[in-house]
């Protein structure tokens, strides 16, 4: 169990996020970086790497389950792409930052001095370990409810990512809604031998070029041009 001072810190965190632990030792371990354990060896100092491993596996499963139920018509490739988007380091680090896990991370002096509490990799690992700690402390159903609630708060973002994966459809929906114009595509160049042909497409919205892209088929080049337009216009 954590000492009295650490216990007060952890209780402040649980109060802030509205989630209590039966055993604060699970949370303490989830928020202990390996650099702290290295500087403070002993039976009571265990880093969060094993919990990170557990939490990563649980998150992967629960996110996959949530996506499977949310998008019953989606195929394996699309579901995999969305899962990767949700559990990428940047996304999980943002959740860790929103939960203020970095503020409660114990780490070595050098790691902390170099900005370790704000480093994306550390925040991502802390959140994964946090999920692992919840699973050990409260079981799968509680963990599923918490992860599901977090996913619901990001459902619009996930839906937008899903739309953008088909860039042509997303761009057409946008331009028709905002401008009453349908994008027009043209193949403007071809390069390479027949067995490795590269096509370059341009997308026009009205009389204006919005983007260009290349691909190994005309369709892929048009998708790349639409994706370039979406990125350049920050749609």
PDB file of C-alpha atoms in Angstrom:
ATOM      1  CA  UNK A   1       0.000   0.000   0.000  1.00  0.00           C
ATOM      2  CA  UNK A   2       1.189   3.595  -0.604  1.00  0.00           C
ATOM      3  CA  UNK A   3       2.354   5.697   2.313  1.00  0.00           C
ATOM      4  CA  UNK A   4       0.073   8.344   3.824  1.00  0.00           C
ATOM      5  CA  UNK A   5       1.240  11.206   1.618  1.00  0.00           C
ATOM      6  CA  UNK A   6       0.954   9.166  -1.547  1.00  0.00           C
ATOM      7  CA  UNK A   7      -2.426   7.850  -0.437  1.00  0.00           C
ATOM      8  CA  UNK A   8      -3.704  11.418  -0.114  1.00  0.00           C
ATOM      9  CA  UNK A   9      -2.506  12.151  -3.647  1.00  0.00           C
ATOM     10  CA  UNK A  10      -4.209   9.111  -5.081  1.00  0.00           C
ATOM     11  CA  UNK A  11      -7.449   9.784  -3.222  1.00  0.00           C
ATOM     12  CA  UNK A  12      -7.429  13.298  -4.671  1.00  0.00           C
ATOM     13  CA  UNK A  13      -7.139  11.782  -8.128  1.00  0.00           C
ATOM     14  CA  UNK A  14      -9.952   9.295  -7.582  1.00  0.00           C
ATOM     15  CA  UNK A  15     -12.161  12.110  -6.315  1.00  0.00           C
ATOM     16  CA  UNK A  16     -11.322  14.253  -9.341  1.00  0.00           C
ATOM     17  CA  UNK A  17     -12.190  11.517 -11.845  1.00  0.00           C
ATOM     18  CA  UNK A  18     -15.120  10.165  -9.859  1.00  0.00           C
ATOM     19  CA  UNK A  19     -13.854   6.609  -9.642  1.00  0.00           C
ATOM     20  CA  UNK A  20     -12.791   4.823  -6.468  1.00  0.00           C
ATOM     21  CA  UNK A  21     -10.504   1.831  -5.994  1.00  0.00           C
ATOM     22  CA  UNK A  22     -10.948  -0.961  -3.464  1.00  0.00           C
ATOM     23  CA  UNK A  23      -7.159  -1.283  -3.319  1.00  0.00           C
ATOM     24  CA  UNK A  24      -5.229   1.945  -3.910  1.00  0.00           C
ATOM     25  CA  UNK A  25      -2.114  -0.126  -4.394  1.00  0.00           C
ATOM     26  CA  UNK A  26      -3.341  -0.995  -7.894  1.00  0.00           C
ATOM     27  CA  UNK A  27      -3.611   2.685  -8.793  1.00  0.00           C
ATOM     28  CA  UNK A  28      -0.280   3.483  -7.158  1.00  0.00           C
ATOM     29  CA  UNK A  29       1.447   0.857  -9.256  1.00  0.00           C
ATOM     30  CA  UNK A  30      -0.278   2.049 -12.440  1.00  0.00           C
ATOM     31  CA  UNK A  31       1.174   5.512 -11.868  1.00  0.00           C
ATOM     32  CA  UNK A  32       4.754   4.466 -11.065  1.00  0.00           C
ATOM     33  CA  UNK A  33       7.192   4.923 -13.951  1.00  0.00           C
ATOM     34  CA  UNK A  34      10.104   2.534 -14.318  1.00  0.00           C
ATOM     35  CA  UNK A  35      12.573   5.380 -13.708  1.00  0.00           C
ATOM     36  CA  UNK A  36      11.155   5.842 -10.210  1.00  0.00           C
ATOM     37  CA  UNK A  37      11.374   2.133  -9.454  1.00  0.00           C
ATOM     38  CA  UNK A  38      14.984   2.142 -10.646  1.00  0.00           C
ATOM     39  CA  UNK A  39      15.875   4.987  -8.296  1.00  0.00           C
ATOM     40  CA  UNK A  40      13.918   3.507  -5.399  1.00  0.00           C
ATOM     41  CA  UNK A  41      14.514  -0.247  -5.423  1.00  0.00           C
ATOM     42  CA  UNK A  42      12.624  -2.372  -2.950  1.00  0.00           C
ATOM     43  CA  UNK A  43       9.739  -4.759  -2.570  1.00  0.00           C
ATOM     44  CA  UNK A  44       7.209  -1.914  -2.304  1.00  0.00           C
ATOM     45  CA  UNK A  45       8.317  -0.155  -5.485  1.00  0.00           C
ATOM     46  CA  UNK A  46       6.993  -1.851  -8.615  1.00  0.00           C
ATOM     47  CA  UNK A  47       6.682  -0.020 -11.930  1.00  0.00           C
ATOM     48  CA  UNK A  48       3.639   0.034 -14.198  1.00  0.00           C
ATOM     49  CA  UNK A  49       5.002  -1.969 -17.126  1.00  0.00           C
ATOM     50  CA  UNK A  50       3.164  -5.210 -16.356  1.00  0.00           C
ATOM     51  CA  UNK A  51      -0.083  -3.315 -15.801  1.00  0.00           C
ATOM     52  CA  UNK A  52       0.533  -1.447 -19.050  1.00  0.00           C
ATOM     53  CA  UNK A  53       0.789  -4.788 -20.833  1.00  0.00           C
ATOM     54  CA  UNK A  54      -2.464  -5.982 -19.285  1.00  0.00           C
ATOM     55  CA  UNK A  55      -4.301  -2.727 -19.920  1.00  0.00           C
ATOM     56  CA  UNK A  56      -3.165  -2.620 -23.538  1.00  0.00           C
ATOM     57  CA  UNK A  57      -4.666  -6.055 -24.166  1.00  0.00           C
ATOM     58  CA  UNK A  58      -7.912  -5.214 -22.355  1.00  0.00           C
ATOM     59  CA  UNK A  59      -8.266  -1.909 -24.213  1.00  0.00           C
ATOM     60  CA  UNK A  60      -7.719  -3.609 -27.541  1.00  0.00           C
ATOM     61  CA  UNK A  61     -10.461  -6.097 -26.777  1.00  0.00           C
ATOM     62  CA  UNK A  62     -12.968  -3.585 -25.379  1.00  0.00           C
ATOM     63  CA  UNK A  63     -12.440  -1.091 -28.186  1.00  0.00           C
ATOM     64  CA  UNK A  64     -12.821  -3.862 -30.771  1.00  0.00           C
ATOM     65  CA  UNK A  65     -16.025  -5.008 -29.065  1.00  0.00           C
ATOM     66  CA  UNK A  66     -17.439  -1.473 -28.949  1.00  0.00           C
ATOM     67  CA  UNK A  67     -16.672  -0.865 -32.625  1.00  0.00           C
ATOM     68  CA  UNK A  68     -18.067  -4.277 -33.611  1.00  0.00           C
ATOM     69  CA  UNK A  69     -21.391  -3.425 -31.972  1.00  0.00           C
ATOM     70  CA  UNK A  70     -21.465   0.220 -33.093  1.00  0.00           C
ATOM     71  CA  UNK A  71     -20.826  -0.529 -36.772  1.00  0.00           C
ATOM     72  CA  UNK A  72     -22.527  -3.849 -37.617  1.00  0.00           C
ATOM     73  CA  UNK A  73     -22.088  -3.269 -41.354  1.00  0.00           C
ATOM     74  CA  UNK A  74     -18.349  -2.481 -41.192  1.00  0.00           C
ATOM     75  CA  UNK A  75     -15.892  -5.015 -42.575  1.00  0.00           C
ATOM     76  CA  UNK A  76     -12.772  -6.293 -40.828  1.00  0.00           C
ATOM     77  CA  UNK A  77     -10.397  -3.845 -42.515  1.00  0.00           C
ATOM     78  CA  UNK A  78     -12.444  -0.807 -41.537  1.00  0.00           C
ATOM     79  CA  UNK A  79     -12.881  -2.009 -37.958  1.00  0.00           C
ATOM     80  CA  UNK A  80      -9.151  -2.638 -37.662  1.00  0.00           C
ATOM     81  CA  UNK A  81      -8.366   0.829 -39.005  1.00  0.00           C
ATOM     82  CA  UNK A  82     -10.726   2.452 -36.504  1.00  0.00           C
ATOM     83  CA  UNK A  83      -9.336   0.421 -33.611  1.00  0.00           C
ATOM     84  CA  UNK A  84      -5.795   1.507 -34.505  1.00  0.00           C
ATOM     85  CA  UNK A  85      -6.994   5.128 -34.598  1.00  0.00           C
ATOM     86  CA  UNK A  86      -8.620   4.865 -31.158  1.00  0.00           C
ATOM     87  CA  UNK A  87      -5.747   3.104 -29.359  1.00  0.00           C
ATOM     88  CA  UNK A  88      -2.826   4.939 -30.986  1.00  0.00           C
ATOM     89  CA  UNK A  89      -0.361   6.588 -28.604  1.00  0.00           C
ATOM     90  CA  UNK A  90      -1.563  10.108 -29.381  1.00  0.00           C
ATOM     91  CA  UNK A  91      -5.195   9.257 -28.627  1.00  0.00           C
ATOM     92  CA  UNK A  92      -4.516   7.434 -25.363  1.00  0.00           C
ATOM     93  CA  UNK A  93      -2.066  10.101 -24.220  1.00  0.00           C
ATOM     94  CA  UNK A  94      -4.794  12.680 -24.660  1.00  0.00           C
ATOM     95  CA  UNK A  95      -7.112  10.652 -22.433  1.00  0.00           C
ATOM     96  CA  UNK A  96      -4.322  10.340 -19.867  1.00  0.00           C
ATOM     97  CA  UNK A  97      -3.826  14.102 -20.003  1.00  0.00           C
ATOM     98  CA  UNK A  98      -7.540  14.793 -19.599  1.00  0.00           C
ATOM     99  CA  UNK A  99      -7.612  12.531 -16.534  1.00  0.00           C
ATOM    100  CA  UNK A 100      -4.526  14.400 -15.213  1.00  0.00           C
ATOM    101  CA  UNK A 101      -2.633  11.154 -14.769  1.00  0.00           C
ATOM    102  CA  UNK A 102       0.680  12.874 -15.476  1.00  0.00           C
ATOM    103  CA  UNK A 103       0.277  15.018 -12.398  1.00  0.00           C
ATOM    104  CA  UNK A 104       0.249  11.872 -10.254  1.00  0.00           C
ATOM    105  CA  UNK A 105       2.933   9.897 -12.096  1.00  0.00           C
ATOM    106  CA  UNK A 106       5.900   8.987  -9.922  1.00  0.00           C
ATOM    107  CA  UNK A 107       9.109   9.021 -11.922  1.00  0.00           C
ATOM    108  CA  UNK A 108      12.828   9.453 -11.514  1.00  0.00           C
ATOM    109  CA  UNK A 109      14.319  12.914 -11.123  1.00  0.00           C
ATOM    110  CA  UNK A 110      15.930  12.916 -14.565  1.00  0.00           C
ATOM    111  CA  UNK A 111      12.793  11.745 -16.342  1.00  0.00           C
ATOM    112  CA  UNK A 112      10.657  14.317 -14.578  1.00  0.00           C
ATOM    113  CA  UNK A 113      13.141  17.124 -15.195  1.00  0.00           C
ATOM    114  CA  UNK A 114      13.110  16.368 -18.920  1.00  0.00           C
ATOM    115  CA  UNK A 115       9.321  16.781 -19.139  1.00  0.00           C
ATOM    116  CA  UNK A 116       8.412  13.155 -18.578  1.00  0.00           C
ATOM    117  CA  UNK A 117       5.052  13.930 -17.019  1.00  0.00           C
ATOM    118  CA  UNK A 118       3.865  15.466 -20.279  1.00  0.00           C
ATOM    119  CA  UNK A 119       5.532  12.992 -22.641  1.00  0.00           C
ATOM    120  CA  UNK A 120       2.966  11.230 -24.817  1.00  0.00           C
ATOM    121  CA  UNK A 121       4.538   7.797 -24.429  1.00  0.00           C
ATOM    122  CA  UNK A 122       4.400   8.072 -20.618  1.00  0.00           C
ATOM    123  CA  UNK A 123       0.819   9.334 -20.583  1.00  0.00           C
ATOM    124  CA  UNK A 124      -0.275   6.588 -22.957  1.00  0.00           C
ATOM    125  CA  UNK A 125       1.443   3.936 -20.828  1.00  0.00           C
ATOM    126  CA  UNK A 126      -0.067   5.396 -17.664  1.00  0.00           C
ATOM    127  CA  UNK A 127      -3.568   5.240 -19.110  1.00  0.00           C
ATOM    128  CA  UNK A 128      -3.086   1.657 -20.297  1.00  0.00           C
ATOM    129  CA  UNK A 129      -1.790   0.736 -16.835  1.00  0.00           C
ATOM    130  CA  UNK A 130      -4.732   2.596 -15.293  1.00  0.00           C
ATOM    131  CA  UNK A 131      -7.122   0.402 -17.296  1.00  0.00           C
ATOM    132  CA  UNK A 132      -5.206  -2.671 -16.165  1.00  0.00           C
ATOM    133  CA  UNK A 133      -5.481  -1.502 -12.562  1.00  0.00           C
ATOM    134  CA  UNK A 134      -9.237  -1.012 -12.879  1.00  0.00           C
ATOM    135  CA  UNK A 135      -9.588  -4.514 -14.287  1.00  0.00           C
ATOM    136  CA  UNK A 136      -7.659  -6.035 -11.373  1.00  0.00           C
ATOM    137  CA  UNK A 137      -9.503  -3.944  -8.822  1.00  0.00           C
ATOM    138  CA  UNK A 138     -13.072  -3.998 -10.103  1.00  0.00           C
ATOM    139  CA  UNK A 139     -13.334  -6.647 -12.817  1.00  0.00           C
ATOM    140  CA  UNK A 140     -14.226  -6.703 -16.488  1.00  0.00           C
ATOM    141  CA  UNK A 141     -17.754  -5.277 -16.368  1.00  0.00           C
ATOM    142  CA  UNK A 142     -16.676  -2.117 -14.539  1.00  0.00           C
ATOM    143  CA  UNK A 143     -13.753  -1.740 -16.913  1.00  0.00           C
ATOM    144  CA  UNK A 144     -16.059  -2.218 -19.909  1.00  0.00           C
ATOM    145  CA  UNK A 145     -18.405   0.472 -18.583  1.00  0.00           C
ATOM    146  CA  UNK A 146     -15.591   2.968 -18.067  1.00  0.00           C
ATOM    147  CA  UNK A 147     -13.988   2.361 -21.454  1.00  0.00           C
ATOM    148  CA  UNK A 148     -17.398   2.480 -23.112  1.00  0.00           C
ATOM    149  CA  UNK A 149     -18.150   5.830 -21.498  1.00  0.00           C
ATOM    150  CA  UNK A 150     -14.842   7.236 -22.735  1.00  0.00           C
ATOM    151  CA  UNK A 151     -15.558   5.964 -26.244  1.00  0.00           C
ATOM    152  CA  UNK A 152     -18.997   7.536 -26.224  1.00  0.00           C
ATOM    153  CA  UNK A 153     -17.456  10.935 -25.505  1.00  0.00           C
ATOM    154  CA  UNK A 154     -15.354  10.436 -28.668  1.00  0.00           C
ATOM    155  CA  UNK A 155     -18.044   8.920 -30.861  1.00  0.00           C
ATOM    156  CA  UNK A 156     -18.301  11.996 -33.109  1.00  0.00           C
ATOM    157  CA  UNK A 157     -14.526  12.036 -33.589  1.00  0.00           C
ATOM    158  CA  UNK A 158     -14.538   8.314 -34.406  1.00  0.00           C
ATOM    159  CA  UNK A 159     -17.396   8.814 -36.848  1.00  0.00           C
ATOM    160  CA  UNK A 160     -15.496  11.634 -38.541  1.00  0.00           C
ATOM    161  CA  UNK A 161     -12.423   9.431 -38.857  1.00  0.00           C
ATOM    162  CA  UNK A 162     -14.591   6.719 -40.372  1.00  0.00           C
ATOM    163  CA  UNK A 163     -15.952   9.159 -42.941  1.00  0.00           C
ATOM    164  CA  UNK A 164     -12.519  10.446 -43.843  1.00  0.00           C
ATOM    165  CA  UNK A 165     -11.267   6.948 -44.610  1.00  0.00           C
ATOM    166  CA  UNK A 166     -13.440   7.227 -47.735  1.00  0.00           C
ATOM    167  CA  UNK A 167     -12.155  10.635 -48.704  1.00  0.00           C
ATOM    168  CA  UNK A 168     -14.185  11.016 -51.897  1.00  0.00           C
ATOM    169  CA  UNK A 169     -17.490  10.399 -50.106  1.00  0.00           C
ATOM    170  CA  UNK A 170     -16.570  12.722 -47.262  1.00  0.00           C
ATOM    171  CA  UNK A 171     -15.476  15.519 -49.610  1.00  0.00           C
ATOM    172  CA  UNK A 172     -18.610  15.190 -51.725  1.00  0.00           C
ATOM    173  CA  UNK A 173     -20.871  15.309 -48.670  1.00  0.00           C
ATOM    174  CA  UNK A 174     -19.077  18.433 -47.484  1.00  0.00           C
ATOM    175  CA  UNK A 175     -19.107  20.359 -50.770  1.00  0.00           C
ATOM    176  CA  UNK A 176     -22.706  19.465 -51.569  1.00  0.00           C
ATOM    177  CA  UNK A 177     -23.837  20.520 -48.096  1.00  0.00           C
ATOM    178  CA  UNK A 178     -21.765  23.705 -47.812  1.00  0.00           C
ATOM    179  CA  UNK A 179     -21.576  24.822 -51.451  1.00  0.00           C
ATOM    180  CA  UNK A 180     -24.118  22.789 -53.450  1.00  0.00           C
ATOM    181  CA  UNK A 181     -21.239  21.666 -55.713  1.00  0.00           C
ATOM    182  CA  UNK A 182     -20.128  18.137 -56.604  1.00  0.00           C
ATOM    183  CA  UNK A 183     -16.331  17.687 -56.882  1.00  0.00           C
ATOM    184  CA  UNK A 184     -14.967  16.763 -60.302  1.00  0.00           C
ATOM    185  CA  UNK A 185     -11.927  14.523 -60.811  1.00  0.00           C
ATOM    186  CA  UNK A 186      -9.472  14.300 -63.683  1.00  0.00           C
ATOM    187  CA  UNK A 187      -6.426  12.115 -64.297  1.00  0.00           C
ATOM    188  CA  UNK A 188      -3.740  14.654 -65.218  1.00  0.00           C
ATOM    189  CA  UNK A 189      -0.682  12.396 -65.567  1.00  0.00           C
ATOM    190  CA  UNK A 190       0.488   8.799 -65.772  1.00  0.00           C
ATOM    191  CA  UNK A 191       3.969   7.536 -64.967  1.00  0.00           C
ATOM    192  CA  UNK A 192       5.917   4.298 -64.932  1.00  0.00           C
ATOM    193  CA  UNK A 193       5.814   0.974 -66.764  1.00  0.00           C
ATOM    194  CA  UNK A 194       2.588  -0.951 -67.282  1.00  0.00           C
ATOM    195  CA  UNK A 195       3.254  -3.313 -64.379  1.00  0.00           C
ATOM    196  CA  UNK A 196       3.869  -0.411 -61.964  1.00  0.00           C
ATOM    197  CA  UNK A 197       1.718   2.400 -63.307  1.00  0.00           C
ATOM    198  CA  UNK A 198       1.229   5.553 -61.232  1.00  0.00           C
ATOM    199  CA  UNK A 199      -1.703   7.889 -61.868  1.00  0.00           C
ATOM    200  CA  UNK A 200      -2.005  11.510 -60.754  1.00  0.00           C
ATOM    201  CA  UNK A 201      -5.491  12.907 -60.134  1.00  0.00           C
ATOM    202  CA  UNK A 202      -6.759  16.421 -59.548  1.00  0.00           C
ATOM    203  CA  UNK A 203      -9.991  17.313 -57.779  1.00  0.00           C
ATOM    204  CA  UNK A 204     -11.810  20.482 -58.754  1.00  0.00           C
ATOM    205  CA  UNK A 205     -14.552  22.170 -56.767  1.00  0.00           C
ATOM    206  CA  UNK A 206     -16.177  24.622 -59.114  1.00  0.00           C
ATOM    207  CA  UNK A 207     -13.359  26.260 -61.040  1.00  0.00           C
ATOM    208  CA  UNK A 208     -10.817  25.831 -58.243  1.00  0.00           C
ATOM    209  CA  UNK A 209      -8.267  23.069 -57.733  1.00  0.00           C
ATOM    210  CA  UNK A 210      -8.607  21.697 -54.228  1.00  0.00           C
ATOM    211  CA  UNK A 211      -6.080  18.885 -54.249  1.00  0.00           C
ATOM    212  CA  UNK A 212      -3.905  16.474 -56.183  1.00  0.00           C
ATOM    213  CA  UNK A 213      -2.835  12.938 -55.368  1.00  0.00           C
ATOM    214  CA  UNK A 214      -1.283   9.861 -56.862  1.00  0.00           C
ATOM    215  CA  UNK A 215      -1.939   6.134 -56.725  1.00  0.00           C
ATOM    216  CA  UNK A 216      -1.463   2.841 -58.515  1.00  0.00           C
ATOM    217  CA  UNK A 217      -4.964   2.996 -59.941  1.00  0.00           C
ATOM    218  CA  UNK A 218      -7.177   5.845 -61.098  1.00  0.00           C
ATOM    219  CA  UNK A 219      -9.522   5.270 -58.179  1.00  0.00           C
ATOM    220  CA  UNK A 220      -6.662   5.321 -55.659  1.00  0.00           C
ATOM    221  CA  UNK A 221      -5.336   8.535 -57.192  1.00  0.00           C
ATOM    222  CA  UNK A 222      -8.755  10.178 -56.878  1.00  0.00           C
ATOM    223  CA  UNK A 223      -9.003   9.084 -53.241  1.00  0.00           C
ATOM    224  CA  UNK A 224      -5.556  10.576 -52.612  1.00  0.00           C
ATOM    225  CA  UNK A 225      -6.582  13.841 -54.283  1.00  0.00           C
ATOM    226  CA  UNK A 226      -9.713  14.022 -52.126  1.00  0.00           C
ATOM    227  CA  UNK A 227      -7.676  13.270 -48.986  1.00  0.00           C
ATOM    228  CA  UNK A 228      -5.240  16.042 -49.931  1.00  0.00           C
ATOM    229  CA  UNK A 229      -8.140  18.460 -50.350  1.00  0.00           C
ATOM    230  CA  UNK A 230      -9.560  17.521 -46.951  1.00  0.00           C
ATOM    231  CA  UNK A 231      -6.180  17.991 -45.277  1.00  0.00           C
ATOM    232  CA  UNK A 232      -5.302  21.249 -47.022  1.00  0.00           C
ATOM    233  CA  UNK A 233      -8.719  22.773 -46.311  1.00  0.00           C
ATOM    234  CA  UNK A 234      -8.784  21.340 -42.760  1.00  0.00           C
ATOM    235  CA  UNK A 235     -12.288  19.995 -43.353  1.00  0.00           C
TER     236      UNK A 235
END
